[in-house]
Coordinates of C-alpha atoms in Angstrom, one line a residue:
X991 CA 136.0 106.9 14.7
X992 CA 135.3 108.2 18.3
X993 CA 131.8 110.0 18.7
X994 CA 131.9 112.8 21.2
X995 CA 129.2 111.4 23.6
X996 CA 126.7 114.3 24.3
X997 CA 126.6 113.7 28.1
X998 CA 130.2 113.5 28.4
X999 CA 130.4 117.1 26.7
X1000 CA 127.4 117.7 29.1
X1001 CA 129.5 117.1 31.9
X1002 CA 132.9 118.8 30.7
X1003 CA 131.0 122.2 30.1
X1004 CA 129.3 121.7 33.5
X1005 CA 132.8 121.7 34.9
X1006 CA 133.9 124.7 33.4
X1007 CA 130.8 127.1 33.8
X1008 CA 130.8 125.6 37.6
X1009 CA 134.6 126.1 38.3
X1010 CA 134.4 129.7 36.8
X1011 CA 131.5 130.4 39.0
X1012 CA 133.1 129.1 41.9
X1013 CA 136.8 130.8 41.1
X1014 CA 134.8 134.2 40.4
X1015 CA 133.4 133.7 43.7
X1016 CA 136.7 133.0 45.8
X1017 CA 138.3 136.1 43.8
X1018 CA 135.7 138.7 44.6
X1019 CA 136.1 137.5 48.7
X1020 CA 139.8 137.4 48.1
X1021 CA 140.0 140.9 46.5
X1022 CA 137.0 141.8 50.0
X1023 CA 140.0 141.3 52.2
X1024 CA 140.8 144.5 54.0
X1025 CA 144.2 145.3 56.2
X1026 CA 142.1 144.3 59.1
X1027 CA 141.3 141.1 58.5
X1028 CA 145.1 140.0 56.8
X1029 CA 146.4 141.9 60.3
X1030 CA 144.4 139.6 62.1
X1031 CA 144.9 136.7 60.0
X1032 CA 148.7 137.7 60.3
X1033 CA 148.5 137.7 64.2
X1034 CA 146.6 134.6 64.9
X1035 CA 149.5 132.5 62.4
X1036 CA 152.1 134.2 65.1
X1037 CA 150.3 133.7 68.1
X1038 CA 149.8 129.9 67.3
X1039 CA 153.3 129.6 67.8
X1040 CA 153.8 129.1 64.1
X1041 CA 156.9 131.7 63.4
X1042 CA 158.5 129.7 60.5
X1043 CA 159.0 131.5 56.8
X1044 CA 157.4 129.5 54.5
X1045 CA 159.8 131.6 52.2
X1046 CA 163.5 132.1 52.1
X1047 CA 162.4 135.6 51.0
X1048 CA 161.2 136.4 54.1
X1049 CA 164.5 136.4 55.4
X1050 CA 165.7 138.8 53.6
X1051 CA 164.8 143.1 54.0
X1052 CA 163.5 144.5 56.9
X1053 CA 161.6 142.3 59.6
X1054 CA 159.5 144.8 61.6
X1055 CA 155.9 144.9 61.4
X1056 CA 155.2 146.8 58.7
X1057 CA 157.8 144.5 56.6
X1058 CA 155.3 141.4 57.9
X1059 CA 152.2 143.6 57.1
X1060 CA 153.3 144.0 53.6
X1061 CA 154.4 140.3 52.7
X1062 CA 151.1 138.5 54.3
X1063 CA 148.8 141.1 51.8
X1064 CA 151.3 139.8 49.1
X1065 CA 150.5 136.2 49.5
X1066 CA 146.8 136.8 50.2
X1067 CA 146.3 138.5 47.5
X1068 CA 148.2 136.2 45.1
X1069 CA 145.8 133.1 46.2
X1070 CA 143.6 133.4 43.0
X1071 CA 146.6 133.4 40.7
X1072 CA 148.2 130.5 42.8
X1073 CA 145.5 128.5 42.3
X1074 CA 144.8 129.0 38.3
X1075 CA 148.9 128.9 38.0
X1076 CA 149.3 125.3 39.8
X1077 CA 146.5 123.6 37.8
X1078 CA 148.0 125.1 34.5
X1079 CA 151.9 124.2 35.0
X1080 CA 150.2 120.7 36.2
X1081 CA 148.4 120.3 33.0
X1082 CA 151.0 121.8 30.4
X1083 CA 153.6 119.9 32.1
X1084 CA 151.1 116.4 31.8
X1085 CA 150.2 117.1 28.2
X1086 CA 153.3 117.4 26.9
X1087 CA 154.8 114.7 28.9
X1088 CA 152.1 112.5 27.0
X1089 CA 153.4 113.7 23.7
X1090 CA 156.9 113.0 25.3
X1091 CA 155.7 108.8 26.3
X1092 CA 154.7 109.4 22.5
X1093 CA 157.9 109.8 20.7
X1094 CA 159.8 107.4 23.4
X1095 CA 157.3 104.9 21.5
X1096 CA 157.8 106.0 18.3
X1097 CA 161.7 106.3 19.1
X1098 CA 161.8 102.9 20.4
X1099 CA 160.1 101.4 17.8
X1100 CA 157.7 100.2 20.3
X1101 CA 154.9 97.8 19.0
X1102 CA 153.0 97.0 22.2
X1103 CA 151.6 101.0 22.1
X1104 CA 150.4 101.7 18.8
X1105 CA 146.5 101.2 19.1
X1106 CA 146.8 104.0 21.9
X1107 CA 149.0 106.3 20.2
X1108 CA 145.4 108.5 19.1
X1109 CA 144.9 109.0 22.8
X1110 CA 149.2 110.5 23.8
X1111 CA 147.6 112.8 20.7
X1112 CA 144.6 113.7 22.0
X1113 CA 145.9 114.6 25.5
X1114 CA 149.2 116.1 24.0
X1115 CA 146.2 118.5 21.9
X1116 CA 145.5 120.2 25.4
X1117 CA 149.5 121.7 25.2
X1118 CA 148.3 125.1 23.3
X1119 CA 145.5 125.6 25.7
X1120 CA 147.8 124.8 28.9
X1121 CA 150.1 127.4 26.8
X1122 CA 147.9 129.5 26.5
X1123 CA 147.0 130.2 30.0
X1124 CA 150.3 130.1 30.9
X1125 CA 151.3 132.8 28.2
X1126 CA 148.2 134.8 30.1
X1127 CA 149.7 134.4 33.7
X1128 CA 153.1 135.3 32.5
X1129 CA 151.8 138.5 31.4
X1130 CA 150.1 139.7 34.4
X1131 CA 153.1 138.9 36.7
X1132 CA 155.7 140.6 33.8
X1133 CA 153.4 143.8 34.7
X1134 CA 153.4 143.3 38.0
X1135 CA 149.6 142.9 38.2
X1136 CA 150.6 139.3 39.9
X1137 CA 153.2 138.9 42.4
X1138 CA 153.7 134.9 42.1
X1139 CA 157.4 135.8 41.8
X1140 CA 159.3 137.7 44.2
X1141 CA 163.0 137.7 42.2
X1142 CA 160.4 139.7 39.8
X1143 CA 160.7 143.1 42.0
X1144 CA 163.1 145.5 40.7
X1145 CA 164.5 146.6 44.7
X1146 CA 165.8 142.9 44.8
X1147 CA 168.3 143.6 42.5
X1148 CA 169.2 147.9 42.6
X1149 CA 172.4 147.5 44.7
X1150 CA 172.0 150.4 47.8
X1151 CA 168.7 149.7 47.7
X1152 CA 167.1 148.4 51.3
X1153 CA 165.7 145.6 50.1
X1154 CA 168.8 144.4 47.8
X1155 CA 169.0 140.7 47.6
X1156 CA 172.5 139.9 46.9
X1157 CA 171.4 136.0 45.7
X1158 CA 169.0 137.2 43.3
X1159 CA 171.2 140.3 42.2
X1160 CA 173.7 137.2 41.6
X1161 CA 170.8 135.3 39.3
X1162 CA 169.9 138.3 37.5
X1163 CA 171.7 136.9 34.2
X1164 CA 168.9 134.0 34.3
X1165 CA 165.9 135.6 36.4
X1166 CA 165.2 138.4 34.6
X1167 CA 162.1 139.6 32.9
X1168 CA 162.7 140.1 29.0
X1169 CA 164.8 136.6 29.3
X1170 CA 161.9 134.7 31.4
X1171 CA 159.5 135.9 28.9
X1172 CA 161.0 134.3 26.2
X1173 CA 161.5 131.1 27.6
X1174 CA 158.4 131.2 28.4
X1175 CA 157.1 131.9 24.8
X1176 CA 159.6 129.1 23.1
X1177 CA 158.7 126.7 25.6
X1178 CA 154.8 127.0 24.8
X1179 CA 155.4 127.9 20.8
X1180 CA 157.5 125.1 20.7
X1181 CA 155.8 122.3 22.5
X1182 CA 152.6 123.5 20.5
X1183 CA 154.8 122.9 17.3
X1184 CA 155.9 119.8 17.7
X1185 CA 152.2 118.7 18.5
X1186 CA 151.0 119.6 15.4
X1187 CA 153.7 118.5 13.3
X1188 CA 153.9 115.0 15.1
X1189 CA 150.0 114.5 14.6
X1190 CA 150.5 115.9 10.7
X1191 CA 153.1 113.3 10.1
X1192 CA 151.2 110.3 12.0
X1193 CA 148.4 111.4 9.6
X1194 CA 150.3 111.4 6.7
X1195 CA 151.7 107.8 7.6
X1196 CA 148.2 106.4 8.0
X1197 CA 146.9 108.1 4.5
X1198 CA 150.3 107.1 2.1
X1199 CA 152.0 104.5 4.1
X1200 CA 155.2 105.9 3.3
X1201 CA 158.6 104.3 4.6
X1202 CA 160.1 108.0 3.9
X1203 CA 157.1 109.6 5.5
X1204 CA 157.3 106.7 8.4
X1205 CA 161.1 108.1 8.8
X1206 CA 160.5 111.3 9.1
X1207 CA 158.1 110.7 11.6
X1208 CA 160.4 109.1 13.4
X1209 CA 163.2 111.8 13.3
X1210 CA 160.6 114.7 14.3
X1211 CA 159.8 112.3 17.8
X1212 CA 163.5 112.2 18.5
X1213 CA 163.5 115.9 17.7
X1214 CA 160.8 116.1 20.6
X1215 CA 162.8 113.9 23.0
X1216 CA 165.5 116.0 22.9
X1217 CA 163.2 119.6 23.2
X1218 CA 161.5 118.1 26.1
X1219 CA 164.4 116.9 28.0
X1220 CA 165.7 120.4 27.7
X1221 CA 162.6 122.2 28.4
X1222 CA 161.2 120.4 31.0
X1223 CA 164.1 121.0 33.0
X1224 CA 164.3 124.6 32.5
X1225 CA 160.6 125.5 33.1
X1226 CA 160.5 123.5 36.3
X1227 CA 162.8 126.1 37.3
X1228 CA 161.1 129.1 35.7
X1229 CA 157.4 128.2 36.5
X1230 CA 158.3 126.1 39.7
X1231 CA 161.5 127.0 41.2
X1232 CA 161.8 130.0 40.8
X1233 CA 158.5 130.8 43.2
X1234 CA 161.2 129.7 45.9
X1235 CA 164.7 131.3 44.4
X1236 CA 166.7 131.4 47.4
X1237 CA 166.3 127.4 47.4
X1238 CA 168.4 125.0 45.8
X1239 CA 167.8 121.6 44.4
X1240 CA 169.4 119.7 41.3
X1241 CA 167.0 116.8 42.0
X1242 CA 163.9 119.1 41.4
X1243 CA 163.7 119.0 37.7
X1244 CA 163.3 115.2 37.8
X1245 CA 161.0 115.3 40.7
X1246 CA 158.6 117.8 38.8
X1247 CA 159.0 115.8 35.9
X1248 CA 158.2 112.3 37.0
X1249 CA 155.5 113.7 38.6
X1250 CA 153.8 114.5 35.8
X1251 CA 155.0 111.5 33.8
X1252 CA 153.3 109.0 36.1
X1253 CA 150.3 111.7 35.6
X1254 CA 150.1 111.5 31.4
X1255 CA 150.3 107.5 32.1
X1256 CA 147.8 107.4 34.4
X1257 CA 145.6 110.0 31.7
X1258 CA 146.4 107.8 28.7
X1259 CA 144.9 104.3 31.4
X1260 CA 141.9 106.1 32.1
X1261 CA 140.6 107.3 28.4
X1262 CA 141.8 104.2 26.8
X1263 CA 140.1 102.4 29.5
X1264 CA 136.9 104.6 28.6
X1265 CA 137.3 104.1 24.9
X1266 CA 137.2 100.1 25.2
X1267 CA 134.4 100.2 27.4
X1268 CA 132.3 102.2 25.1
X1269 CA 133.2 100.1 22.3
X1270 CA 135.8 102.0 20.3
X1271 CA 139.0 100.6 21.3
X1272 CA 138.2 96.9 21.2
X1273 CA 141.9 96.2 20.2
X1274 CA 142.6 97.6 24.0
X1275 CA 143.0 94.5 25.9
X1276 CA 144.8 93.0 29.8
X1277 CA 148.0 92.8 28.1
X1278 CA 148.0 96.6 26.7
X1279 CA 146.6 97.3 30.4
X1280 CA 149.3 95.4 32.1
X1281 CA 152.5 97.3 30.5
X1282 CA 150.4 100.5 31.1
X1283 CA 150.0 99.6 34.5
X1284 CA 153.9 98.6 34.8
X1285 CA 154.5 102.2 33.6
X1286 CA 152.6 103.6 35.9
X1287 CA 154.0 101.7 38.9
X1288 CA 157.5 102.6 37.5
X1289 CA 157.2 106.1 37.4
X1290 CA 155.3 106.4 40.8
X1291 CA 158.2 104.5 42.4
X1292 CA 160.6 106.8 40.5
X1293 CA 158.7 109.8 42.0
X1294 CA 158.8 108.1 45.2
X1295 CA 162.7 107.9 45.0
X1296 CA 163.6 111.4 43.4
X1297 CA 161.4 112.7 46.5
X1298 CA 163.2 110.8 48.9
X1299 CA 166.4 111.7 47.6
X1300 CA 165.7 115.3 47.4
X1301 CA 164.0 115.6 51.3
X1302 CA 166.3 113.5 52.7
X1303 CA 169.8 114.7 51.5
X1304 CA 168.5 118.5 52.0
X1305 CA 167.3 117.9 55.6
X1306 CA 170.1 115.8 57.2
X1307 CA 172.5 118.4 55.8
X1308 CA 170.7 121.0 57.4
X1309 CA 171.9 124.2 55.9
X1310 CA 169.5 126.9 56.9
X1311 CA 168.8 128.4 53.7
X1312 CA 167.6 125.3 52.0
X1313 CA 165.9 123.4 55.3
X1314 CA 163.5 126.2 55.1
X1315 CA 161.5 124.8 52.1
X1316 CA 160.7 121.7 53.8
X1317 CA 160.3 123.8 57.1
X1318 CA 157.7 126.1 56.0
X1319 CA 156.0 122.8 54.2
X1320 CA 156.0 120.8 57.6
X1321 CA 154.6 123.7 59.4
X1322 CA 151.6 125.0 57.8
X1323 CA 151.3 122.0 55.2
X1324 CA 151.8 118.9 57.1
X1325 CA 148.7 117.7 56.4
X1326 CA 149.4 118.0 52.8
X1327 CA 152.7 116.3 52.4
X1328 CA 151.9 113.3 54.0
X1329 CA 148.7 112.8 51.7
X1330 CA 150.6 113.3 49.1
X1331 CA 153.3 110.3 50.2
X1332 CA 150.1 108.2 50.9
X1333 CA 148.6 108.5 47.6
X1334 CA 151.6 108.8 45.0
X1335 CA 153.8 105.9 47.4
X1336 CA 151.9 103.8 49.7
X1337 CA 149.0 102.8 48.4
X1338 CA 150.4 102.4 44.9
X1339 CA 153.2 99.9 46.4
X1340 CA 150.7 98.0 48.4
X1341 CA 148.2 97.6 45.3
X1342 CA 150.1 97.5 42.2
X1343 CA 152.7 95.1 43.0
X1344 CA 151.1 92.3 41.9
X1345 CA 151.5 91.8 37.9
X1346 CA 148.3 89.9 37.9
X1347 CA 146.8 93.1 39.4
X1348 CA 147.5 95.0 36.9
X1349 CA 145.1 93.2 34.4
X1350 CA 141.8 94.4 36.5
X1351 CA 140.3 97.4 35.0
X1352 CA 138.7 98.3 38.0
X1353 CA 141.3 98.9 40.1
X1354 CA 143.7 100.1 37.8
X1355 CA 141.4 103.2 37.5
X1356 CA 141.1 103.6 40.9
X1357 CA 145.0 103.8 41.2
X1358 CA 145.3 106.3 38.0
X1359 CA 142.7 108.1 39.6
X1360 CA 144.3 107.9 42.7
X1361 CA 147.8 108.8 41.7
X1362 CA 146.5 111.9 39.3
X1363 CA 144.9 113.4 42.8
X1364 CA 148.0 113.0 44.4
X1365 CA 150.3 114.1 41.6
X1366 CA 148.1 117.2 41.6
X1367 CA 148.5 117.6 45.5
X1368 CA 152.5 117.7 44.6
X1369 CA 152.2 120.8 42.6
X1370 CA 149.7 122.5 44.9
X1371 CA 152.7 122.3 47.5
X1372 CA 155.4 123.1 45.3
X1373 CA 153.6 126.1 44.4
X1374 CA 151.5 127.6 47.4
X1375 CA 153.8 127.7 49.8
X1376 CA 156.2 129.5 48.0
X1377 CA 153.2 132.4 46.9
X1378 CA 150.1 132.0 49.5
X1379 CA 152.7 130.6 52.2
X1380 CA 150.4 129.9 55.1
X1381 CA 147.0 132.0 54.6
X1382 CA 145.7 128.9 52.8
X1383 CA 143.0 126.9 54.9
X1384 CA 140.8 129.7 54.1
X1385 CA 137.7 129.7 52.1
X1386 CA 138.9 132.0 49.4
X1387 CA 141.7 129.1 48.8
X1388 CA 139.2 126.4 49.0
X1389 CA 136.6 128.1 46.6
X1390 CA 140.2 129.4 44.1
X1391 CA 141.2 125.9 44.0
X1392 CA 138.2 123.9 43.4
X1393 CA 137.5 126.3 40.7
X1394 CA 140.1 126.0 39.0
X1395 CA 140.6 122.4 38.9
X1396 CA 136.9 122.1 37.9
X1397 CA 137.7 124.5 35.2
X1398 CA 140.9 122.5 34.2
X1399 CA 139.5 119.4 34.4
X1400 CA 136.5 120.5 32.2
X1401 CA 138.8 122.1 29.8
X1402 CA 140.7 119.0 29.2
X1403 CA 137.8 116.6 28.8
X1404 CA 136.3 118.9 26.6
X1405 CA 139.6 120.0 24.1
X1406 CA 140.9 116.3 24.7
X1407 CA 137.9 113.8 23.8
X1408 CA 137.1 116.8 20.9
X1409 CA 140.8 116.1 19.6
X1410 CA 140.0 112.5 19.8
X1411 CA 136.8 112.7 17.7
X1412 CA 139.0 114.1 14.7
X1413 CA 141.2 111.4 14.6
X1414 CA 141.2 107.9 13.0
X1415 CA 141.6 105.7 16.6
X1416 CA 143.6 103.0 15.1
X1417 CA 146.9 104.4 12.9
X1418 CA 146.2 102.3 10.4
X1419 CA 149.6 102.7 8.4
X1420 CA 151.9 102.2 11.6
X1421 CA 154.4 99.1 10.3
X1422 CA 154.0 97.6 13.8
X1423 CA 150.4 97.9 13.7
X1424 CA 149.9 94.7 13.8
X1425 CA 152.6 93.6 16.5
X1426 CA 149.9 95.6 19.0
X1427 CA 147.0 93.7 18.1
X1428 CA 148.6 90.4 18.3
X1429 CA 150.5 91.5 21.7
X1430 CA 150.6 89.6 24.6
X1431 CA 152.6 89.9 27.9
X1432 CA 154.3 86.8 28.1
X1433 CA 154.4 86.5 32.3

């Protein structure tokens, strides 16, 4: 059994007390902000010569100055919520993609995985408390206390009104409130349930070593492949998407996927990493390292290509409407999107090649580290351009988003390594229990 080490609780709760003290403090100077300042902060973004909407939105309704006044108090004011929104679709989304590299094991019959399996539990514990906040965010944009989503305003979509939006009045069947918030419930009730019934049934394998019980084990993780392929689609365009829904994409889904994917892989390296070199995962050897290290590099490289193929065929066609996502991103986040191609692409193709590489320890979790920073930088500009547009390099933003990626990061330690202490480490009545101990990459 793991033991919860005191200074590693320590250090979680550290995190959390200091990123809700630093997020308090970037939302009371955020919610300081009076007309003057966002007018001048408005003008100085025009003056630079820097006229592009980082928003198809913007595009549509009046464009005088009052119209302008209005928007950039809008996406000031939503920078708190931006920030606590990107770190929890970041985490939901990696949690259950765990739980999802779970059942793909269990599906496949995989042997080389099953003295990690207790750590895709542990992180996939974290999806009610990712739910939860997300449940929370939902709530205060439903009631218009948040403005994250602009197909959300009810002018959009009253034909004769001034500010009717004939693409969202079009969308209205999906984007509409009562239907958004119950997608939003059944992803988050239903991800949540098949976490608990998956770790149930792996318990119940491990204390009766039932074949029946092994099979329905089995069923229930093709069950979750099949609610995950559906979901995570659909709240990439509810949760992600939609923040932009004049914008078109059908590589996005993928591309916010795989991100995350190469995230839980990268989440799953680094604890079982931990585990061994504490002591409690001596089973955890090169060869376990190695294949998690191929997956790792595989799903960066698929990231890399589902980018590529969504940038590249959206900005040589050049049709106005849909150039403007990357636009807006090029123009007040350019810094941020070629970070984000060093860290998740470059680096990982210049280190991880090698297969003998992927047996040192070290620099394996330097890359996961690497690659989580950078997967995390990929939501952060899916999300902020979209809702904080370019009133960003601020020090509201800055103290709003180290907050609450010190408060998400501390969360997760905390909910994750106390899952872990509850559970047996090695699933002791797994039939290919012993196929993992013996493994060995034969290259």
């Amino acid at each position: 059994m793991y033991s919860f080490s005191p200074k590693l609780r320590l250090y979680s709760v550290i995190f959390i007390i200091l990123g809700l003290v630093l997020f308090g403090a970037g939302y009371f100077m955020n919610t300081g902000i009076d007309d003057a300042r966002i007018e001048h902060m408005m003008e100085a973004v025009h003056s630079s010569g820097h006229d592009a909407p980082t928003h198809s939105s913007e595009l549509v309704g009046p464009q005088d100055h009052a119209a302008h006044m209005d928007h950039a108090k809008l996406q000031i004011h939503n920078q708190p919520l931006a920030a606590i929104h990107t770190i929890a679709v970041f985490l939901f989304a990696l949690s259950c993609c765990a739980l999802f590299f779970y059942s793909i094991q269990n599906a496949a019959h995989a042997g080389w995985s099953i003295i990690i399996l207790r750590v895709m539990e542990a992180i996939a514990s974290f999806i009610p408390w990712a739910g939860a906040i997300l449940i929370i965010i939902m709530i205060l944009n439903v009631t218009h206390l948040g403005h994250l989503f602009h197909w959300m305003d009810p002018e959009l979509t009253t034909p004769g009104d001034p500010h009717f939006d004939p693409i969202l009045f079009e969308k209205k069947r999906f984007l509409n409130i009562p239907f958004y918030i119950f997608r939003t419930l059944f992803y988050v009730l239903g991800a949540s349930f098949f976490v608990w019934k998956l770790k149930s049934l792996s318990k119940k394998v491990d204390e009766t070593k039932s074949r029946t019980v092994y099979a329905s084990y089995y069923s229930w993780s093709v069950g979750y492949i099949v609610f995950f392929g559906f979901c995570s689609a659909a709240w990439a365009w509810d949760w992600l998407m939609s923040i932009d829904p004049h914008w078109y994409s059908t590589m996005y889904i993928w591309y916010a996927m795989v991100s995350t994917l190469a995230s839980s892989v990268a989440a799953i390296m680094l604890i079982s990493v931990y585990l061994k070199k504490k002591g409690f995962l001596p089973q955890f050897n090169d060869n376990h390292l190695h294949d998690l290290g191929v997956f790792l590099f595989a799903t960066t490289m698929l990231w890399t290509y589902t980018w590529f193929a969504q940038f590249m065929l959206y900005w040589y066609a050049n049709v106005p409407e849909e150039v403007n996502y990357f636009f807006g991103r090029f123009e007040y986040y350019s810094w941020v999107f070629w970070v984000i191609l060093l860290l998740n692409f470059l680096i990982p193709l210049l280190v991880m090649v090698s297969s003998s590489i992927k047996r040192n320890y070290t620099v394996m979790t330097t890359m996961a580290g690497i690659i989580l920073c950078g997967q995390w930088l990929v939501y952060f500009n899916m999300v902020m351009p979209g809702t904080v547009g370019p009133y960003w390099e601020t020090p509201e933003v800055l103290l709003l988003t180290l907050g609450s990626v010190l408060f998400g990061l501390g969360l997760f330690i905390f909910v994750v390594m106390t899952a872990l202490s509850k559970l047996q480490l090695i699933p002791v009545g797994n039939p290919f229990l012993k196929e993992s101990k013996i493994y060995e990459y034969p290259f």
